Tab-separated table of C-alpha atoms and ligand atoms in Angstrom:
chain	number	residue	atom	x	y	z
A	1393	MET	CA	-17.558	4.748	-14.760
A	1394	LYS	CA	-18.127	1.714	-12.525
A	1395	LYS	CA	-15.526	-0.856	-11.466
A	1396	SER	CA	-17.193	-3.482	-13.651
A	1397	ASP	CA	-16.892	-1.170	-16.699
A	1398	VAL	CA	-13.149	-0.770	-16.086
A	1399	VAL	CA	-12.774	-4.570	-15.939
A	1400	LYS	CA	-14.872	-5.063	-19.125
A	1401	PHE	CA	-12.837	-2.437	-20.946
A	1402	ILE	CA	-9.495	-4.035	-20.054
A	1403	LEU	CA	-10.636	-7.601	-20.688
A	1404	ALA	CA	-12.304	-6.738	-24.015
A	1405	GLU	CA	-9.225	-7.901	-25.910
A	1406	CYS	CA	-8.948	-11.208	-24.024
A	1407	ASN	CA	-10.754	-13.995	-25.814
A	1408	ASN	CA	-10.665	-16.546	-23.042
A	1409	GLN	CA	-13.642	-15.996	-20.773
A	1410	LEU	CA	-13.035	-19.297	-19.020
A	1411	PRO	CA	-9.906	-20.184	-17.022
A	1412	LYS	CA	-7.096	-21.542	-19.130
A	1413	ASN	CA	-5.272	-23.132	-16.195
A	1414	ASN	CA	-6.302	-25.145	-13.139
A	1415	MET	CA	-4.770	-22.694	-10.736
A	1416	GLY	CA	-3.108	-19.277	-10.611
A	1417	THR	CA	-0.562	-18.451	-7.894
A	1418	ALA	CA	1.254	-15.179	-7.302
A	1419	PHE	CA	3.194	-13.258	-4.661
A	1420	ALA	CA	2.894	-9.491	-4.183
A	1421	PRO	CA	4.868	-7.438	-1.653
A	1422	THR	CA	3.230	-4.972	0.662
A	1423	ASN	CA	4.367	-1.342	0.422
A	1424	ILE	CA	4.868	1.769	2.524
A	1425	ALA	CA	4.329	5.174	0.947
A	1426	LEU	CA	7.078	7.774	1.384
A	1427	CYS	CA	4.909	10.382	-0.352
A	1428	LYS	CA	1.380	9.449	0.683
A	1429	TYR	CA	-1.918	9.024	-1.111
A	1430	TRP	CA	-4.640	10.724	0.911
A	1431	GLY	CA	-7.902	11.622	-0.791
A	1432	LYS	CA	-9.835	10.388	-3.819
A	1433	ARG	CA	-11.225	12.275	-6.777
A	1434	ASN	CA	-13.412	9.269	-7.572
A	1435	GLN	CA	-14.463	6.957	-4.757
A	1436	ASP	CA	-15.989	4.254	-6.958
A	1437	ILE	CA	-12.844	3.381	-8.878
A	1438	ASN	CA	-10.288	4.690	-6.354
A	1439	LEU	CA	-8.835	7.557	-8.354
A	1440	PRO	CA	-6.474	9.620	-6.184
A	1441	MET	CA	-6.294	13.399	-5.962
A	1442	THR	CA	-2.488	13.271	-6.083
A	1443	SER	CA	0.326	10.968	-7.189
A	1444	SER	CA	2.279	8.983	-4.581
A	1445	LEU	CA	5.540	7.074	-4.177
A	1446	SER	CA	6.222	3.970	-2.114
A	1447	ILE	CA	8.780	1.330	-1.282
A	1448	SER	CA	7.843	-2.342	-1.469
A	1449	LEU	CA	8.879	-4.599	1.379
A	1450	GLY	CA	10.749	-7.452	-0.307
A	1451	ASP	CA	9.471	-10.816	0.863
A	1452	LYS	CA	6.874	-9.289	3.235
A	1453	GLY	CA	3.621	-9.708	1.390
A	1454	ALA	CA	0.964	-12.163	0.290
A	1455	THR	CA	0.977	-15.286	-1.858
A	1456	THR	CA	-2.467	-16.065	-3.241
A	1457	SER	CA	-3.586	-19.200	-5.066
A	1458	ILE	CA	-6.920	-19.218	-6.883
A	1459	SER	CA	-8.628	-22.219	-8.445
A	1460	LEU	CA	-12.166	-23.025	-9.538
A	1461	ALA	CA	-14.458	-24.614	-6.948
A	1462	GLU	CA	-18.045	-25.752	-6.486
A	1463	LYS	CA	-18.603	-22.981	-3.970
A	1464	ASP	CA	-16.609	-19.859	-2.972
A	1465	LYS	CA	-14.129	-20.619	-0.192
A	1466	VAL	CA	-11.474	-18.381	1.418
A	1467	MET	CA	-8.511	-19.502	3.519
A	1468	LEU	CA	-6.096	-17.087	5.189
A	1469	ASN	CA	-2.879	-18.515	6.600
A	1470	GLN	CA	-4.399	-21.996	6.354
A	1471	GLN	CA	-7.482	-21.035	8.393
A	1472	PRO	CA	-10.952	-20.964	6.796
A	1473	ILE	CA	-12.542	-17.512	6.825
A	1474	ASP	CA	-16.175	-16.999	7.816
A	1475	MET	CA	-17.922	-16.070	4.571
A	1476	ASP	CA	-20.113	-13.544	6.423
A	1477	SER	CA	-17.129	-11.620	7.799
A	1478	THR	CA	-16.333	-8.118	6.472
A	1479	PHE	CA	-13.012	-9.480	5.190
A	1480	ALA	CA	-14.656	-12.222	3.091
A	1481	LYS	CA	-17.424	-9.924	1.847
A	1482	ARG	CA	-14.920	-7.329	0.599
A	1483	LEU	CA	-12.905	-10.035	-1.123
A	1484	LEU	CA	-15.927	-11.684	-2.753
A	1485	ALA	CA	-17.252	-8.334	-3.985
A	1486	PHE	CA	-13.850	-7.835	-5.637
A	1487	LEU	CA	-13.888	-11.338	-7.173
A	1488	ASP	CA	-17.421	-10.686	-8.515
A	1489	LEU	CA	-15.845	-8.170	-10.895
A	1490	PHE	CA	-13.900	-10.981	-12.547
A	1491	ARG	CA	-16.585	-13.696	-12.757
A	1492	THR	CA	-16.694	-13.777	-16.519
A	1493	ASN	CA	-19.389	-16.399	-16.144
A	1494	LYS	CA	-21.859	-15.982	-13.240
A	1495	ASN	CA	-21.606	-19.672	-12.323
A	1496	LEU	CA	-17.867	-19.481	-11.606
A	1497	SER	CA	-16.880	-20.031	-7.968
A	1498	PHE	CA	-13.386	-19.658	-6.572
A	1499	ASN	CA	-11.227	-21.261	-3.961
A	1500	VAL	CA	-8.886	-18.545	-2.649
A	1501	GLU	CA	-5.930	-19.365	-0.404
A	1502	THR	CA	-3.701	-16.585	0.860
A	1503	ILE	CA	-0.534	-16.915	2.907
A	1504	SER	CA	0.683	-13.649	4.376
A	1505	THR	CA	4.248	-12.957	5.529
A	1506	VAL	CA	3.396	-9.445	6.667
A	1507	PRO	CA	4.408	-9.250	10.346
A	1508	ILE	CA	1.294	-9.826	12.441
A	1509	ALA	CA	-0.143	-6.732	14.109
A	1510	ALA	CA	2.366	-4.477	12.420
A	1511	GLY	CA	-0.181	-2.003	11.126
A	1512	LEU	CA	1.055	-2.681	7.602
A	1513	ALA	CA	-1.416	-2.447	4.768
A	1514	SER	CA	-2.222	-6.103	4.195
A	1515	SER	CA	-4.962	-5.143	1.729
A	1516	ALA	CA	-2.361	-3.706	-0.677
A	1517	CYS	CA	-0.462	-6.988	-1.121
A	1518	GLY	CA	-3.691	-8.999	-0.835
A	1519	PHE	CA	-5.459	-7.326	-3.771
A	1520	ALA	CA	-2.290	-7.174	-5.877
A	1521	SER	CA	-1.619	-10.905	-5.400
A	1522	ILE	CA	-5.272	-11.712	-6.249
A	1523	VAL	CA	-5.200	-9.912	-9.607
A	1524	MET	CA	-1.851	-11.490	-10.479
A	1525	ALA	CA	-3.196	-14.954	-9.574
A	1526	LEU	CA	-6.392	-14.364	-11.628
A	1527	ASN	CA	-4.254	-13.272	-14.589
A	1528	GLN	CA	-2.502	-16.639	-14.410
A	1529	LEU	CA	-5.649	-18.678	-13.830
A	1530	PHE	CA	-7.472	-17.169	-16.828
A	1531	GLY	CA	-4.329	-16.808	-18.968
A	1532	TRP	CA	-5.190	-13.166	-19.749
A	1533	GLU	CA	-1.534	-12.135	-20.233
A	1534	LEU	CA	-2.254	-8.585	-19.062
A	1535	SER	CA	0.485	-5.968	-18.860
A	1536	GLU	CA	1.734	-4.852	-15.442
A	1537	LYS	CA	0.048	-1.498	-16.043
A	1538	GLU	CA	-3.317	-3.238	-16.506
A	1539	LEU	CA	-2.693	-5.372	-13.406
A	1540	SER	CA	-1.949	-2.189	-11.451
A	1541	ILE	CA	-5.291	-0.704	-12.577
A	1542	PHE	CA	-7.122	-3.889	-11.516
A	1543	ALA	CA	-5.373	-3.895	-8.120
A	1544	ARG	CA	-6.344	-0.209	-7.670
A	1545	LEU	CA	-10.004	-1.226	-7.864
A	1546	GLY	CA	-9.458	-3.314	-4.690
A	1547	SER	CA	-7.600	-0.635	-2.726
A	1548	GLY	CA	-5.702	2.414	-3.955
A	1549	SER	CA	-2.347	1.512	-2.447
A	1550	ALA	CA	-2.587	-1.998	-3.999
A	1551	SER	CA	-1.835	-0.414	-7.399
A	1552	ARG	CA	1.771	0.019	-6.158
A	1553	SER	CA	2.167	-3.570	-4.894
A	1554	ILE	CA	2.693	-5.098	-8.355
A	1555	TRP	CA	6.446	-4.334	-8.127
A	1556	GLN	CA	9.419	-4.432	-5.784
A	1557	GLY	CA	11.590	-1.394	-5.097
A	1558	PHE	CA	10.444	2.220	-5.260
A	1559	VAL	CA	7.149	2.603	-7.099
A	1560	GLU	CA	5.293	5.688	-8.306
A	1561	TRP	CA	1.515	5.781	-8.719
A	1562	HIS	CA	0.502	8.418	-11.265
A	1563	ALA	CA	-2.718	10.119	-10.201
A	1564	GLY	CA	-3.836	10.559	-13.830
A	1565	LYS	CA	-6.473	12.979	-15.076
A	1566	ASN	CA	-8.919	10.873	-17.102
A	1567	GLU	CA	-12.354	10.107	-15.738
A	1568	ASP	CA	-12.078	6.442	-16.660
A	1569	GLY	CA	-8.802	6.152	-14.694
A	1570	MET	CA	-6.910	4.433	-17.512
A	1571	ASP	CA	-4.022	6.822	-16.832
A	1572	SER	CA	-4.059	6.180	-13.060
A	1573	TYR	CA	-1.608	3.318	-12.543
A	1574	ALA	CA	1.706	2.678	-10.849
A	1575	GLU	CA	5.094	1.833	-12.304
A	1576	PRO	CA	8.539	1.065	-10.920
A	1577	PHE	CA	10.748	4.045	-10.219
A	1578	LEU	CA	14.064	2.577	-9.048
A	1579	SER	CA	14.794	-0.783	-7.556
A	1580	ASP	CA	18.113	-0.768	-5.816
A	1581	TRP	CA	19.377	0.641	-2.541
A	1582	PRO	CA	20.628	-2.319	-0.495
A	1583	GLU	CA	21.474	-0.229	2.592
A	1584	PHE	CA	17.922	1.117	2.935
A	1585	CYS	CA	16.290	-0.217	6.134
A	1586	ILE	CA	12.812	0.048	7.596
A	1587	GLY	CA	12.020	-0.579	11.267
A	1588	LEU	CA	8.476	-1.286	12.396
A	1589	LEU	CA	7.653	0.282	15.738
A	1590	ILE	CA	4.365	-1.108	16.988
A	1591	VAL	CA	2.494	1.247	19.271
A	1592	SER	CA	-0.820	-0.572	19.191
A	1593	ASP	CA	-2.186	-3.622	17.382
A	1594	LYS	CA	-5.846	-2.714	18.039
A	1595	GLU	CA	-8.119	-2.298	15.047
A	1596	LYS	CA	-8.331	1.258	13.667
A	1597	THR	CA	-11.140	3.379	15.048
A	1598	ILE	CA	-11.815	4.762	11.570
A	1599	SER	CA	-10.979	3.169	8.217
A	1600	SER	CA	-8.606	4.978	5.878
A	1601	ARG	CA	-11.397	5.070	3.283
A	1602	GLU	CA	-13.735	6.977	5.589
A	1603	ALA	CA	-10.987	9.164	7.058
A	1604	MET	CA	-9.759	10.167	3.595
A	1605	GLN	CA	-13.204	11.176	2.455
A	1606	ARG	CA	-13.846	13.163	5.634
A	1607	THR	CA	-10.552	15.008	5.128
A	1608	VAL	CA	-11.369	15.885	1.513
A	1609	THR	CA	-14.847	17.150	2.340
A	1610	THR	CA	-14.250	18.967	5.640
A	1611	SER	CA	-10.610	20.045	6.009
A	1612	THR	CA	-9.810	23.583	4.889
A	1613	LEU	CA	-6.152	22.486	4.824
A	1614	TYR	CA	-6.793	19.937	2.068
A	1615	SER	CA	-5.593	22.280	-0.696
A	1616	ALA	CA	-2.344	22.745	1.251
A	1617	TRP	CA	-1.913	18.946	1.291
A	1618	SER	CA	-2.010	18.830	-2.527
A	1619	LYS	CA	0.652	21.551	-2.634
A	1620	GLN	CA	2.790	19.596	-0.172
A	1621	VAL	CA	2.667	16.539	-2.460
A	1622	GLU	CA	3.525	18.638	-5.518
A	1623	GLN	CA	6.632	19.759	-3.679
A	1624	ASP	CA	7.572	16.434	-2.018
A	1625	LEU	CA	7.241	14.054	-4.943
A	1626	PRO	CA	9.963	15.575	-7.177
A	1627	LEU	CA	12.174	16.119	-4.104
A	1628	LEU	CA	11.865	12.465	-3.112
A	1629	LYS	CA	12.502	11.187	-6.615
A	1630	SER	CA	15.657	13.197	-6.984
A	1631	ALA	CA	16.824	12.215	-3.457
A	1632	ILE	CA	16.255	8.500	-4.258
A	1633	ARG	CA	18.054	8.834	-7.589
A	1634	ASN	CA	21.046	10.410	-5.793
A	1635	GLN	CA	20.804	8.044	-2.811
A	1636	ASP	CA	20.659	11.141	-0.612
A	1637	PHE	CA	19.329	9.458	2.505
A	1638	ALA	CA	18.949	12.590	4.669
A	1639	SER	CA	16.779	14.188	2.008
A	1640	VAL	CA	14.637	11.039	1.537
A	1641	GLY	CA	14.131	10.758	5.311
A	1642	LYS	CA	13.322	14.420	5.853
A	1643	THR	CA	10.893	14.585	2.920
A	1644	ALA	CA	9.112	11.343	3.880
A	1645	GLU	CA	8.765	12.385	7.536
A	1646	ALA	CA	7.501	15.874	6.653
A	1647	ASN	CA	5.035	14.358	4.173
A	1648	ALA	CA	3.594	11.951	6.771
A	1649	LEU	CA	3.287	14.745	9.360
A	1650	ALA	CA	1.536	16.999	6.828
A	1651	MET	CA	-0.927	14.191	6.007
A	1652	HIS	CA	-1.709	13.760	9.716
A	1653	ALA	CA	-2.012	17.526	10.258
A	1654	THR	CA	-4.506	17.680	7.381
A	1655	MET	CA	-6.651	14.850	8.721
A	1656	MET	CA	-6.491	16.330	12.221
A	1657	SER	CA	-8.107	19.486	10.855
A	1658	SER	CA	-11.123	17.530	9.531
A	1659	TRP	CA	-14.420	17.532	11.366
A	1660	PRO	CA	-15.038	15.383	13.326
A	1661	PRO	CA	-11.243	15.288	13.735
A	1662	VAL	CA	-9.253	12.241	12.667
A	1663	ILE	CA	-6.371	11.519	15.025
A	1664	TYR	CA	-4.518	8.215	14.882
A	1665	ASN	CA	-1.713	9.272	17.258
A	1666	THR	CA	-1.609	8.022	20.821
A	1667	PRO	CA	0.610	9.484	23.573
A	1668	ASP	CA	3.003	6.609	22.874
A	1669	THR	CA	3.227	7.576	19.176
A	1670	LEU	CA	4.301	11.089	20.195
A	1671	THR	CA	6.839	9.770	22.725
A	1672	LYS	CA	8.420	7.636	19.983
A	1673	MET	CA	8.479	10.592	17.568
A	1674	GLN	CA	10.268	12.663	20.199
A	1675	LYS	CA	12.810	9.904	20.692
A	1676	VAL	CA	13.516	9.933	16.929
A	1677	TRP	CA	13.970	13.727	16.966
A	1678	GLN	CA	16.326	13.443	19.954
A	1679	LEU	CA	18.376	10.813	18.105
A	1680	ARG	CA	18.733	13.116	15.128
A	1681	ALA	CA	19.840	15.909	17.456
A	1682	ASP	CA	22.480	13.413	18.638
A	1683	GLU	CA	23.451	12.847	14.980
A	1684	LEU	CA	21.912	9.474	14.320
A	1685	GLU	CA	20.235	9.580	10.914
A	1686	VAL	CA	16.867	8.046	11.621
A	1687	TYR	CA	13.500	9.298	10.357
A	1688	PHE	CA	9.947	7.991	10.510
A	1689	THR	CA	6.844	7.703	8.407
A	1690	GLN	CA	3.315	6.921	9.602
A	1691	ASP	CA	0.179	5.631	7.882
A	1692	ALA	CA	-3.445	5.609	8.989
A	1693	GLY	CA	-2.686	4.215	12.441
A	1694	PRO	CA	-0.584	4.904	15.555
A	1695	ASN	CA	2.461	2.826	14.524
A	1696	LEU	CA	5.672	4.316	13.182
A	1697	LYS	CA	7.940	2.986	10.459
A	1698	LEU	CA	11.553	4.051	11.001
A	1699	LEU	CA	13.790	4.791	8.023
A	1700	PHE	CA	17.565	4.375	8.432
A	1701	LEU	CA	20.653	2.980	6.724
A	1702	ALA	CA	22.204	-0.441	7.453
A	1703	LYS	CA	25.294	1.153	9.071
A	1704	ASP	CA	23.056	2.552	11.860
A	1705	ARG	CA	21.181	-0.693	12.459
A	1706	PRO	CA	23.056	-1.629	15.701
A	1707	ASP	CA	22.305	1.789	17.234
A	1708	VAL	CA	18.642	1.726	16.179
A	1709	GLU	CA	18.191	-1.804	17.556
A	1710	PHE	CA	19.880	-0.815	20.814
A	1711	ILE	CA	17.657	2.239	21.305
A	1712	PHE	CA	14.442	0.569	20.123
A	1713	PRO	CA	14.869	-3.103	21.190
A	1714	GLU	CA	11.262	-3.822	20.100
A	1715	VAL	CA	11.888	-2.729	16.479
A	1716	GLN	CA	11.075	-5.232	13.682
A	1717	LEU	CA	13.689	-4.897	10.962
A	1718	ILE	CA	12.885	-5.027	7.237
A	1719	GLN	CA	15.564	-4.745	4.549
A	1720	PRO	CA	13.476	-4.353	1.386
A	1721	PHE	CA	16.276	-4.891	-1.117
A	1722	LYS	CA	18.107	-7.649	0.733
A	1723	GLU	CA	14.832	-9.524	1.169
A	1724	THR	CA	14.051	-9.191	-2.557
A	1725	SER	CA	17.323	-10.795	-3.567
A	1726	LYS	CA	16.556	-13.839	-1.384
A	1727	GLN	CA	13.460	-14.681	-3.458
B	527	PMV	O1	-5.108	2.100	-0.168
B	527	PMV	P1	-5.802	2.473	1.085
B	527	PMV	O2	-7.223	2.818	0.833
B	527	PMV	O3	-5.631	1.444	2.140
B	527	PMV	O4	-5.132	3.822	1.653
B	527	PMV	C1	-3.785	3.926	1.998
B	527	PMV	C2	-3.511	5.193	2.718
B	527	PMV	C3	-2.123	5.354	3.316
B	527	PMV	O5	-1.579	4.114	3.655
B	527	PMV	C4	-2.241	6.187	4.593
B	527	PMV	C5	-1.185	6.116	2.370
B	527	PMV	C6	-0.601	5.351	1.215
B	527	PMV	O6	-0.247	6.024	0.230
B	527	PMV	O7	-0.448	4.117	1.280
């Protein structure tokens, strides 16, 4: 199945092929996975090998407005984007899926509140906000499950950015991916804090798309990664339900390390860590030895995301003065 077939299938019930409104505007938060998605069973429509679970970051995300225009135009944080750039090309290829009439052109304006250079997946909130804005523009009235499937076609992790709070993305089994969508798991834990520790703001040497595929095809440890997820996902869900922070932190950290160990065993190897990443990890382990409950998770880059509770915020900020604090649940309630 191709992306365009998925879109046709979902929109088959919608009568309005032309926009119903002048403009669609929507906000979507970015998210950090605590049990990661690493590896696809279908690269065309981004079907994952395993399920995953994330936390959305409150008001850190993207607001996208889409209206009809004479010619396609993209603005990011009030700056026009070069239409020949990789960024614009990826976005336009995604919008092509939704041009119900070939002559439709769009004006897309995105404002991002994701901290600059934080190594946070901006594509997740970007694609999620685009599908939500298109839903409004066309007046499709799609369900959140359908929006999650559309967002998944842009980037896998975007399927989880339709909601706030903890979100689970079900891997699904069907070839058409209609059972591969995310849904909210739980949405309240006000004390839960995330700290961004920037190690480097340079562009990644290898994209997560390429790195994932290399891991699936060359790492002999890949089957162990699937087993790790099978074990971590239920553990995490029960720890979140019970607000057992030590268990959430330990499971999330072990899951991130297992993902990195798996990619490291690919060929050519994929290593996102820098010496500074390892120094920061060691500092976290030393803090835990000194009885401060702080854990980390890490995505496809050298930066770490600390996990801790609000009561330990002064200590964490004292030890890591450069940390950027995010309180996902507090920041949701401000909206
Ligand atoms: O959605 P993508 O293709 O950007 O991949 C995301 C991969 C990780 O961030 C490393 C893990 C995850 O589950 O978000």
